[in-house]
Amino acid sequence: MVVFGIDPGSTVTGYGVVERRRGRLVHVHSGCVRTKADEPVETRLLRIHAGLLEALDRHPVDAVAIEAIFHHKSAESAIRLGQARGVALLAAAQRGYAPVPYNAMTVKQSIGAHGRADKAAVAKMVGMLLGAVPEGPADVTDALAIAITHLNHSRAIAAGMR
């Protein structure tokens, strides 16, 4: 199974593709879409959308997983995150996927970190699971962690069906 994980953000949207091969997790590809905070919001959203479509077209996957909405300290940052998440959902839907949401605590626990783990701890666990920490900002390792979470959860669901 191959999963495309998305960690949406208004300035950096991370994505990562992880495959389960013969019981092992394999890092297929990862990257991010960067925007500039001083750009108009519609330009930023268009760039995120186009970047995710390009990445989805580059690597055929079986599923897409995305970070779920969570509470923010400021309404403005929550709105910006919601907009970025919305265009990520749209990009996935345009390619025929119904993204599965996972909250941050579930992702952290699924990869072996504790629920309050910081980004460095998540990156360390992703590196251990994939054999190396991929290059890029924390948004990339977060996206890979989301993909790994879906692989772990889909495997558990499949085992329960047997």
XYZ file of C-alpha atoms in Angstrom, residues 25-143:
119
model
C 7.981 1.271 5.612
C 9.716 2.865 2.624
C 10.092 6.595 1.982
C 9.111 7.078 -1.670
C 9.121 10.863 -1.990
C 8.512 14.003 0.035
C 8.622 17.726 -0.302
C 6.769 20.912 0.409
C 4.969 23.764 -1.246
C 6.224 27.125 0.028
C 4.420 30.432 -0.198
C 5.348 33.918 0.939
C 3.465 35.547 3.788
C 3.315 38.849 1.886
C 1.604 37.317 -1.174
C -2.156 37.716 -1.619
C -4.010 34.798 -0.046
C -5.491 33.683 -3.376
C -1.993 33.448 -4.882
C -0.796 31.376 -1.931
C -3.777 29.023 -2.138
C -3.329 28.607 -5.896
C 0.346 27.722 -5.378
C -0.519 25.131 -2.692
C -3.208 23.613 -4.908
C -0.983 23.423 -7.986
C 1.953 22.021 -6.008
C -0.141 19.255 -4.463
C -1.701 18.346 -7.820
C 1.795 18.070 -9.305
C 2.997 15.874 -6.435
C -0.113 13.646 -6.608
C 0.380 13.246 -10.369
C 4.040 12.294 -9.894
C 3.397 9.330 -7.591
C 0.427 6.980 -7.919
C -0.925 6.198 -4.454
C -3.639 4.057 -2.910
C -4.807 6.596 -0.346
C -4.393 10.150 0.893
C -4.252 11.128 4.577
C -4.335 14.666 5.951
C -3.932 16.369 9.289
C -7.308 16.999 10.914
C -8.436 20.423 12.042
C -7.346 21.325 15.547
C -7.808 24.311 17.819
C -5.645 27.380 17.323
C -4.827 30.223 19.661
C -5.916 32.810 17.112
C -8.962 32.799 14.874
C -6.920 34.340 12.057
C -4.350 31.526 11.988
C -7.149 28.931 12.187
C -8.816 30.503 9.154
C -5.547 30.537 7.182
C -4.917 26.885 8.058
C -8.509 26.024 7.114
C -8.061 27.647 3.724
C -4.826 25.730 3.051
C -6.476 22.503 4.208
C -9.443 23.216 1.947
C -7.319 23.510 -1.191
C -5.425 20.348 -0.156
C -8.756 18.505 0.146
C -9.799 19.898 -3.239
C -6.552 18.762 -4.910
C -6.976 15.239 -3.519
C -10.644 15.120 -4.568
C -9.745 16.274 -8.072
C -7.464 13.248 -8.344
C -10.166 10.893 -7.052
C -9.145 10.540 -3.397
C -11.193 11.015 -0.238
C -8.512 12.060 2.269
C -8.632 10.407 5.675
C -8.095 12.876 8.541
C -5.902 12.144 11.574
C -5.496 14.452 14.547
C -2.031 15.358 15.795
C -2.226 13.236 18.939
C -3.203 10.122 16.975
C -0.333 10.713 14.547
C 2.226 11.140 17.335
C 1.060 8.030 19.179
C 0.892 5.989 15.964
C 4.552 6.609 15.154
C 5.691 5.821 18.688
C 5.985 9.313 20.142
C 3.904 10.560 23.050
C 0.838 12.741 22.465
C 2.618 15.952 23.473
C 5.789 15.278 21.443
C 7.361 18.278 19.709
C 8.307 18.455 16.033
C 11.887 17.315 16.734
C 10.613 14.154 18.449
C 8.254 13.451 15.532
C 11.116 13.907 13.051
C 13.302 11.547 15.087
C 10.622 8.822 15.132
C 9.926 9.247 11.392
C 13.678 8.912 10.767
C 13.802 5.723 12.820
C 10.799 4.237 10.992
C 12.028 5.164 7.507
C 15.758 4.672 8.060
C 16.649 8.361 7.685
C 15.176 11.779 8.323
C 14.262 13.273 4.950
C 15.452 16.747 4.069
C 13.140 19.679 4.481
C 11.188 21.509 7.143
C 9.220 19.850 9.942
C 6.113 20.031 7.748
C 7.650 17.306 5.560
C 8.309 14.920 8.439
C 4.831 15.693 9.796
C 3.316 14.734 6.422
